[in-house]
Coordinates of C-alpha atoms in Angstrom, one line a residue:
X98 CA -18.3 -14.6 6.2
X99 CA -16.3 -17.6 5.1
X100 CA -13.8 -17.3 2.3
X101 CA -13.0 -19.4 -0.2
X102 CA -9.8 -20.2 -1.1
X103 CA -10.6 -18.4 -4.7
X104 CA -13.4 -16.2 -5.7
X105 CA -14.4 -14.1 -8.1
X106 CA -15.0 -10.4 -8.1
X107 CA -17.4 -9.5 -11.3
X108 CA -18.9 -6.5 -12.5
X109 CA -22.4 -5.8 -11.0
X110 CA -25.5 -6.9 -12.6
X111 CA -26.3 -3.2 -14.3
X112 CA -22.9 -2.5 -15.7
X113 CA -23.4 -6.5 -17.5
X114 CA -26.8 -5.4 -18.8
X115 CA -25.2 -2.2 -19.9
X116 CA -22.7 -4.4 -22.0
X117 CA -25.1 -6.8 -23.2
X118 CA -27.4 -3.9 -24.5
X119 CA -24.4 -2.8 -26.1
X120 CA -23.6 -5.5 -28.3
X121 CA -21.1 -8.0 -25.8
X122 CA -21.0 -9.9 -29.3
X123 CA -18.3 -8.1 -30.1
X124 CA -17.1 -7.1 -26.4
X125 CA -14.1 -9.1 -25.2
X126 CA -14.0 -10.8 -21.9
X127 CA -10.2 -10.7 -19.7
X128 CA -9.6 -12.5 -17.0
X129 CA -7.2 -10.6 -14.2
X130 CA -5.3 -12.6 -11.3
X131 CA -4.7 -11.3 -7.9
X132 CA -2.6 -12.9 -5.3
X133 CA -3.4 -11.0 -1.8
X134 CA -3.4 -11.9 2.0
X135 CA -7.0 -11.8 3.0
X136 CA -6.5 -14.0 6.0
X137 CA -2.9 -13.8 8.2
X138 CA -1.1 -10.9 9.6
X139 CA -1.3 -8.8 6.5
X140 CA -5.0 -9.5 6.2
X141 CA -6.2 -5.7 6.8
X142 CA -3.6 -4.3 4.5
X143 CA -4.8 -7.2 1.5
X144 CA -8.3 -6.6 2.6
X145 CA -7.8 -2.6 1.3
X146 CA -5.7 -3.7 -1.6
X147 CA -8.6 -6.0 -3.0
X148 CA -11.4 -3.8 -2.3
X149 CA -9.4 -0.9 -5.0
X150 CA -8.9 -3.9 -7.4
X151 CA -12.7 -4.4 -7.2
X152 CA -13.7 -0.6 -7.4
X153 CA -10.9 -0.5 -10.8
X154 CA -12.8 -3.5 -12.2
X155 CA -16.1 -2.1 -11.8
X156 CA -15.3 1.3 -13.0
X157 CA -13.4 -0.2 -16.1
X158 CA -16.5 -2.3 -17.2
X159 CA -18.5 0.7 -17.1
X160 CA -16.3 2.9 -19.3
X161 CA -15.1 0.0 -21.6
X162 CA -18.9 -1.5 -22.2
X163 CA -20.0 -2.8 -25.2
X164 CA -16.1 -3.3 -25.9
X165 CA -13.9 -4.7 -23.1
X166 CA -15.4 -6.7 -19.6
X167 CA -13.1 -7.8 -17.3
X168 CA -13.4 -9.8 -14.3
X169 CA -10.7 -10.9 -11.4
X170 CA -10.2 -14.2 -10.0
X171 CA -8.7 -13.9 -6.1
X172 CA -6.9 -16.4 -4.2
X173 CA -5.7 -15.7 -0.8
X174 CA -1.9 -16.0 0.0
X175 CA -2.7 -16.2 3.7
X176 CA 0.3 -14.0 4.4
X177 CA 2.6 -17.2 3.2
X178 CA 5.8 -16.6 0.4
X179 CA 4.9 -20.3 -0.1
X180 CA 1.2 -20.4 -0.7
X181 CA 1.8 -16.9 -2.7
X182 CA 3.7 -18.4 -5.3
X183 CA 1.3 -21.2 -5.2
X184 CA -1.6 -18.6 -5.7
X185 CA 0.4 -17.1 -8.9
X186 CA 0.8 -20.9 -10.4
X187 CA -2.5 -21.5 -9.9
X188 CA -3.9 -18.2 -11.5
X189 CA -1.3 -18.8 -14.8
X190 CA -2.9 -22.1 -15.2
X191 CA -5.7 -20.8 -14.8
X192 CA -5.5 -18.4 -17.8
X193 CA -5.1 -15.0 -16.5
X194 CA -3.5 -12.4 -18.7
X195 CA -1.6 -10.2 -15.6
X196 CA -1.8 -10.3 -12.0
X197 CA -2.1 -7.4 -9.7
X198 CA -1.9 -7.7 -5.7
X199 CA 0.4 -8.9 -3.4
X200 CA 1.9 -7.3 -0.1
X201 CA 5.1 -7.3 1.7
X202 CA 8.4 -7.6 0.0
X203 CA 9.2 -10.8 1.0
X204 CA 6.3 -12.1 -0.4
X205 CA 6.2 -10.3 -3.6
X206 CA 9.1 -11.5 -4.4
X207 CA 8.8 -15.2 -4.8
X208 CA 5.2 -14.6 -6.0
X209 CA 6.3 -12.4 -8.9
X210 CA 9.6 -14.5 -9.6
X211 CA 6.7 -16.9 -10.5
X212 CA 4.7 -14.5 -13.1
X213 CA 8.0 -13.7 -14.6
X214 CA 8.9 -17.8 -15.1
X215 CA 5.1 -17.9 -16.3
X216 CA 5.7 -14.7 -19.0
X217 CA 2.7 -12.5 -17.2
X218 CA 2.5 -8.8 -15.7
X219 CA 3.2 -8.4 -12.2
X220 CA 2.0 -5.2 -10.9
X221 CA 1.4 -4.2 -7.2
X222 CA 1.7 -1.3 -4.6
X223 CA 2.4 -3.9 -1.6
X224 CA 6.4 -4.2 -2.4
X225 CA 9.0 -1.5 -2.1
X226 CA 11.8 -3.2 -1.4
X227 CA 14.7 -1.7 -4.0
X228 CA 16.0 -5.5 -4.3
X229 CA 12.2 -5.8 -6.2
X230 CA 13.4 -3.6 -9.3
X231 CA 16.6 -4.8 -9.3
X232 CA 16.3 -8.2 -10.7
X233 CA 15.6 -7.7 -14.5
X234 CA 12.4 -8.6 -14.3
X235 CA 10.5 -6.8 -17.5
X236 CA 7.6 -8.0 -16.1
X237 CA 7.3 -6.7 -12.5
X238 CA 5.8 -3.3 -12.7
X239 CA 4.7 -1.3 -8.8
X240 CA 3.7 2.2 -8.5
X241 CA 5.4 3.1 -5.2
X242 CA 8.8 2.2 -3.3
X243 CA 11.3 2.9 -0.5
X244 CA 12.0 6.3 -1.7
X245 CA 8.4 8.0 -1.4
X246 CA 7.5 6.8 1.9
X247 CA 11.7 7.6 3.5
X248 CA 11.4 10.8 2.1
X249 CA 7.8 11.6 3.5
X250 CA 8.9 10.2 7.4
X251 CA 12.2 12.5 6.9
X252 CA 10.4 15.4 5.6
X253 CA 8.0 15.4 8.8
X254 CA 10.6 14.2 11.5
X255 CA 13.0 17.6 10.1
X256 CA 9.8 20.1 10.2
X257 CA 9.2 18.5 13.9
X258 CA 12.2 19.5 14.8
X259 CA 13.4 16.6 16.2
X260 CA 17.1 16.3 17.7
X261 CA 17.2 13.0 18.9
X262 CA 15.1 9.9 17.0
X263 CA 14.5 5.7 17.8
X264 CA 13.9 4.3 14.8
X265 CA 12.3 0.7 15.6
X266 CA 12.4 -1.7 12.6
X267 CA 11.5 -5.0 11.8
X268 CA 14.2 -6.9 10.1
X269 CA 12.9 -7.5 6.9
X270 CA 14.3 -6.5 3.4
X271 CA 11.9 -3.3 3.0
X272 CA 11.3 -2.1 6.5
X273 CA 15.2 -2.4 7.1
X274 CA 16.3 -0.6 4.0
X275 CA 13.8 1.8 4.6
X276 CA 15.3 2.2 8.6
X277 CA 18.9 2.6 7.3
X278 CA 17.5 5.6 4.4
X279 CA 16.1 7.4 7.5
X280 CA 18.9 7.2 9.7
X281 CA 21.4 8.4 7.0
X282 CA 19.2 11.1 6.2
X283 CA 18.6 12.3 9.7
X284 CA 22.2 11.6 10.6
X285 CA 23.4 13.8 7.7
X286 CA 21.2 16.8 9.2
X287 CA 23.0 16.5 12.4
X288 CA 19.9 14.5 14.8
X289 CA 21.3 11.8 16.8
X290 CA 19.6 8.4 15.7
X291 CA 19.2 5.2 17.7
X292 CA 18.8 2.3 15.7
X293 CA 16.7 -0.6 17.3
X294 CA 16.0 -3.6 15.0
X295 CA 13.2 -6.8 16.0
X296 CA 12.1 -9.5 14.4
X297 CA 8.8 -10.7 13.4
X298 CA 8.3 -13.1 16.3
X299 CA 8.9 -10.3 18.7
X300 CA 5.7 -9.7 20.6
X301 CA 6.5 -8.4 24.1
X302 CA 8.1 -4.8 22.8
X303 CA 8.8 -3.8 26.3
X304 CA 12.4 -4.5 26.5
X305 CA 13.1 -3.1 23.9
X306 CA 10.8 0.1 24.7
X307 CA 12.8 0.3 27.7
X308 CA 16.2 0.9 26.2
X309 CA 14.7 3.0 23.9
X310 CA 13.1 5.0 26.8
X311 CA 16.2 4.7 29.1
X312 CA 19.3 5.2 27.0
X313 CA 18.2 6.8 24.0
X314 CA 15.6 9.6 25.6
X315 CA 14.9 10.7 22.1
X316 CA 12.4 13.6 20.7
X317 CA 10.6 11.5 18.5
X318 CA 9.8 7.3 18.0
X319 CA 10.4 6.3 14.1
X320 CA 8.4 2.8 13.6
X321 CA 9.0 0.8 10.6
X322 CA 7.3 -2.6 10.1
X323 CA 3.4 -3.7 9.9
X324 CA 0.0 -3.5 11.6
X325 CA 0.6 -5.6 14.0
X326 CA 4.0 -4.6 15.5
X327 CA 2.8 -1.0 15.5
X328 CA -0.1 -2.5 17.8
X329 CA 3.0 -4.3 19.9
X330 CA 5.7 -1.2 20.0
X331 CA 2.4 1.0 20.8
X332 CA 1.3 -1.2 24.0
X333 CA 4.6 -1.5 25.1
X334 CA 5.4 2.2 25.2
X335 CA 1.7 2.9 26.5
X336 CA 2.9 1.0 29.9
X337 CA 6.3 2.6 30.0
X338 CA 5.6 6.5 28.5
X339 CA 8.5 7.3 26.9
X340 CA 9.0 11.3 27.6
X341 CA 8.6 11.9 23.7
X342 CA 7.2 14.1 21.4
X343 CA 5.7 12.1 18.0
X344 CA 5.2 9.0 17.7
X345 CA 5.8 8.3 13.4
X346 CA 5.3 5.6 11.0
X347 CA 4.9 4.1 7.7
X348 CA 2.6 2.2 5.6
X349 CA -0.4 0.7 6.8
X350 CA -0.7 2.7 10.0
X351 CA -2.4 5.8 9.1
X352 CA -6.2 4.1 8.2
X353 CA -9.7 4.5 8.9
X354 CA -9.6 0.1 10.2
X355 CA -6.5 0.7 12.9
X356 CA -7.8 4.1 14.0
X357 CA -11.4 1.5 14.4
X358 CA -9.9 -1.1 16.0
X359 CA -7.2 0.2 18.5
X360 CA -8.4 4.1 19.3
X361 CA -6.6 4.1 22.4
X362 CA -3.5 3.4 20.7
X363 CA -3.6 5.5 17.8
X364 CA -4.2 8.8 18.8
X365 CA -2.0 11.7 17.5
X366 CA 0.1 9.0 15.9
X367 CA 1.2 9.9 12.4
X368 CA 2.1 7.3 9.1
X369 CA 1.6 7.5 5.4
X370 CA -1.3 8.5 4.1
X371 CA -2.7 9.8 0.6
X372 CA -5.9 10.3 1.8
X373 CA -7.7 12.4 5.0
X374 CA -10.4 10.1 6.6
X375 CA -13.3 11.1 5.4
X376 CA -11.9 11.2 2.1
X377 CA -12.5 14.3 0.5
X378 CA -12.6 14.5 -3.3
X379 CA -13.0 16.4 -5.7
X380 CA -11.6 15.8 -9.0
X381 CA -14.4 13.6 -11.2
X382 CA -12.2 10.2 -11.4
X383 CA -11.9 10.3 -7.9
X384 CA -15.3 11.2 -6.8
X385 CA -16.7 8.4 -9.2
X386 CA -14.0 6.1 -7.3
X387 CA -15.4 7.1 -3.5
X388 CA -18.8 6.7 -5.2
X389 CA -18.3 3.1 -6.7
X390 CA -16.3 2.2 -3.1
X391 CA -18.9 3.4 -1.3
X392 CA -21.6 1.2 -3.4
X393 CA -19.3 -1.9 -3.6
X394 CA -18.2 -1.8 0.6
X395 CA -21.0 0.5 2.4
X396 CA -17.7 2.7 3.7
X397 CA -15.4 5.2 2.4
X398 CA -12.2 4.2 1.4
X399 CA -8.3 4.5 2.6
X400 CA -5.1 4.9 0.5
X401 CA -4.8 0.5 0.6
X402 CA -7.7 0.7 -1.6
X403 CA -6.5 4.0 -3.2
X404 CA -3.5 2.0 -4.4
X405 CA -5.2 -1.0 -5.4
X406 CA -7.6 1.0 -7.4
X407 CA -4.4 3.2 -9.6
X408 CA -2.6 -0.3 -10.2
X409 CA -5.5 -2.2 -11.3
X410 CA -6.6 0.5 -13.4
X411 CA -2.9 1.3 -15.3
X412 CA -3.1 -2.3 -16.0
X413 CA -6.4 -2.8 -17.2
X414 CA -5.8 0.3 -20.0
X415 CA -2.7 -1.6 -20.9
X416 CA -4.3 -4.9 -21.3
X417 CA -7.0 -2.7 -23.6
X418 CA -4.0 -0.6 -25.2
X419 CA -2.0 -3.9 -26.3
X420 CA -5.5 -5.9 -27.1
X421 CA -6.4 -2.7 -29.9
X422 CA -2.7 -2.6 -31.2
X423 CA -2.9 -7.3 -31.8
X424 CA 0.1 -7.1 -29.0
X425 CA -1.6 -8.8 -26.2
X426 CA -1.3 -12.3 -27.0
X427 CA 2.5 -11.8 -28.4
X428 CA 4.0 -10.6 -24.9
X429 CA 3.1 -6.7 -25.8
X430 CA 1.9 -6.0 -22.4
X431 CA 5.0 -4.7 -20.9
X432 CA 5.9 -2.7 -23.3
X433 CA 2.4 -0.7 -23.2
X434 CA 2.9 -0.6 -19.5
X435 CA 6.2 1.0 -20.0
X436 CA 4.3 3.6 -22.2
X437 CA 2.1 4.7 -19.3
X438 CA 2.7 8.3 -18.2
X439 CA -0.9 9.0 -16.5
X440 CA -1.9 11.7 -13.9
X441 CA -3.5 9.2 -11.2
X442 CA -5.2 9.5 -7.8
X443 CA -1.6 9.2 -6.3
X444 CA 0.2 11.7 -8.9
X445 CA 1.9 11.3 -12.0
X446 CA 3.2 7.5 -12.9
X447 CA 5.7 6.4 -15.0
X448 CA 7.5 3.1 -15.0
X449 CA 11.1 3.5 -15.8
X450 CA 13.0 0.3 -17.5
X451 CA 12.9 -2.2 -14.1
X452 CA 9.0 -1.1 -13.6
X453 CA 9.5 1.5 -11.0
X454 CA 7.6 4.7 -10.9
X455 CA 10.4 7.2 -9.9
X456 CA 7.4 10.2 -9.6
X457 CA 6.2 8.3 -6.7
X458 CA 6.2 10.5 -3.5
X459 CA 3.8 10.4 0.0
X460 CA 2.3 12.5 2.2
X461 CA 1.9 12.2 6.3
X462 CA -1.4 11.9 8.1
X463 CA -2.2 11.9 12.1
X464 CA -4.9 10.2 14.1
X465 CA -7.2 12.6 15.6
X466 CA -10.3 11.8 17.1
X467 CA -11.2 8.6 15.3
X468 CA -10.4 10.9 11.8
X469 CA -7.2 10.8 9.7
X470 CA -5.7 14.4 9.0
X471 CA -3.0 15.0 6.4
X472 CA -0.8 17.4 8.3
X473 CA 3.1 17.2 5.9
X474 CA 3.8 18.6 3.5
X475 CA 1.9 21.9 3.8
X476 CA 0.4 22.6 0.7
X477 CA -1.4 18.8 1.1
X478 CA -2.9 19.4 4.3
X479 CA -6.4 19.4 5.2
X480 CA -5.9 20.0 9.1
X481 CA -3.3 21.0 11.7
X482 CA -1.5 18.7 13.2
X483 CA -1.1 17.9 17.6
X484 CA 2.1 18.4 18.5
X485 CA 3.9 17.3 20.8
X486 CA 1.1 14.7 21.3
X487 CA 1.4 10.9 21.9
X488 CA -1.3 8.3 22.6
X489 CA -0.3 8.3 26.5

């Protein structure tokens, strides 16, 4: 299907009549901005993200009928800094009264430089760069970062056992400060680290495979960058088999779409993951959330949209929070986002005084058979994991 360059996601026609039986007189109507990559090399990753924002809307107008209705107005960054900021320029003149999307740090940066010139809420899932919170930016709000994904790739790579790990990062501010956390963790435990950097117009991985292969020999492969260099660094090291014993990465790796679209590549690799696929829920926000996802999209959802669902949703109770208190239209919305402390479907968020959510930590799942399986830490598990086990 062809995609505009903007388009609107809206409430479905029951949860409007719902509001209009309710008396909409007296309802009012917000208009939300998101800024995502639903066509470029990040389109899978935006493509979750903007799914949750649309499950968070639809849920919202359901509990807030008769009183609040929101809708969202989309416009696709194409994976472009550029046409990001462009995107956010666009929404602010278009109204809006926050913005939540983006992904990638370098990215999210320009595009919520932008929202902050423009006076608007910035929130988003899709940059964990530290630089991000570091800039002063009241405005700029995200509930993950570095921290909770390093820590959740440490804590796996220790219980592994590995001695000797390659850690294969693209050179980009978020994916290299995150490479640099894991190698003085793991060097600070004693395990000999090889640190192997690429850039993003790298797309035969085999030389650099090769060294990794050849001189380091290590126990286990660390990968740090995006979709499609874990498709790359994955092809190259199915030709050469690496004698190794885990295959690890971050965000974006660890979904229902790349376990679809490249099963001979994903096998008993692990990454980030909130969620098992299937999901399995059982606490009554979330089951209403796989309900309304699985009404909205026909499929069950992944952490992207899991993530996109809990920013969307913080924001839109602030924009109600600050509408009640008269704030809303006198630059109150930060401050009520800085009041959040809400038990979500990815734990406890706060936002500290630069917008980050210190409480933010991760959890590990491996593919396995076309499924997902949380296997680190323990007590989150829902399965074993392989091990050693690598695609090849």
């Amino acid at each position: 299907m062809k995609r505009t360059l903007a388009h609107l996601v809206t409430v479905s026609a029951l949860a409007l009549s719902v509001a209009l039986g309710a008396g909409a007189a007296q309802a009012r109507e917000f208009l939300l901005g998101s800024e995502l990559p639903l066509t470029g090399s990040l389109a899978r990753v935006g493509q979750g993200m903007h799914e949750g924002i649309a499950v968070a809307v639809e849920m919202a107008n359901r509990s807030y009928a008769g009183k609040h209705s929101f809708k969202v107005q989309t416009i696709d960054d194409e994976t472009s800094p550029a046409k990001a900021v462009a995107a956010v320029e666009k929404l602010v003149g278009d109204g809006v009264v926050a913005i939540t999307g983006g992904y990638g740090s370098n990215i999210i940066g320009p595009a919520s430089e932008a929202a902050q010139k423009a006076g608007l809420v910035y929130i988003t899932s899709g940059g964990v760069s530290p630089e991000l919170t570091q800039r002063g930016y009241p405005t700029f709000f995200r509930i993950n970062n570095t921290d909770g994904y390093a820590l959740a790739m440490i804590g796996l790579l220790q219980d592994l056992g590995a001695k000797k790990v390659s850690v294969v990062y693209l050179n980009k501010d978020a994916t290299s400060s995150l490479a640099k956390q894991v190698n003085t963790a793991l060097t600070a435990k004693g395990v000999t680290v090889g640190m192997h950097e690429f850039d993003g117009a790298t797309s035969d991985f085999k030389p650099l495979m090769n060294k990794v292969k050849l001189q380091d020999r290590p126990d286990a492969i660390a990968m740090v960058g995006y979709e499609n260099d874990y498709v790359g660094i994955l092809r190259a090291s199915k030709v050469l088999k690496p004698q190794v014993k885990a295959v690890v990465g971050v965000w974006s790796l660890a979904t229902a779409q790349m376990a679809k679209e490249f099963p001979d590549l994903m096998e008993n690799v692990y990454g980030t993951s909130m969620l098992p696929y299937p999901v399995e829920f059982t606490q009554p926000e979330a089951v209403e959330f796989a309900a309304t996802y699985k009404k909205l999209f026909n499929k069950d959802p992944d952490y992207l949209g899991q993530f996109g669902y809990v920013q969307t949703r913080l924001l839109i109770d602030a924009v109600v929070r600050a509408d009640e208190a008269g704030t809303l239209g006198k630059g109150g919305l930060p401050d009520e986002l800085r009041k959040t402390d809400a038990n979500t479907l990815i734990g406890r968020v706060t936002f500290d005084r630069n917008g980050d959510n210190l409480n933010f930590t991760h959890r590990m799942g491996q593919h396995q058979g076309g499924k997902v399986v949380l296997v680190w830490p323990p007590d989150a598990a829902n399965g074993k994991m392989n091990f050693p086990a690598v695609p090849w």
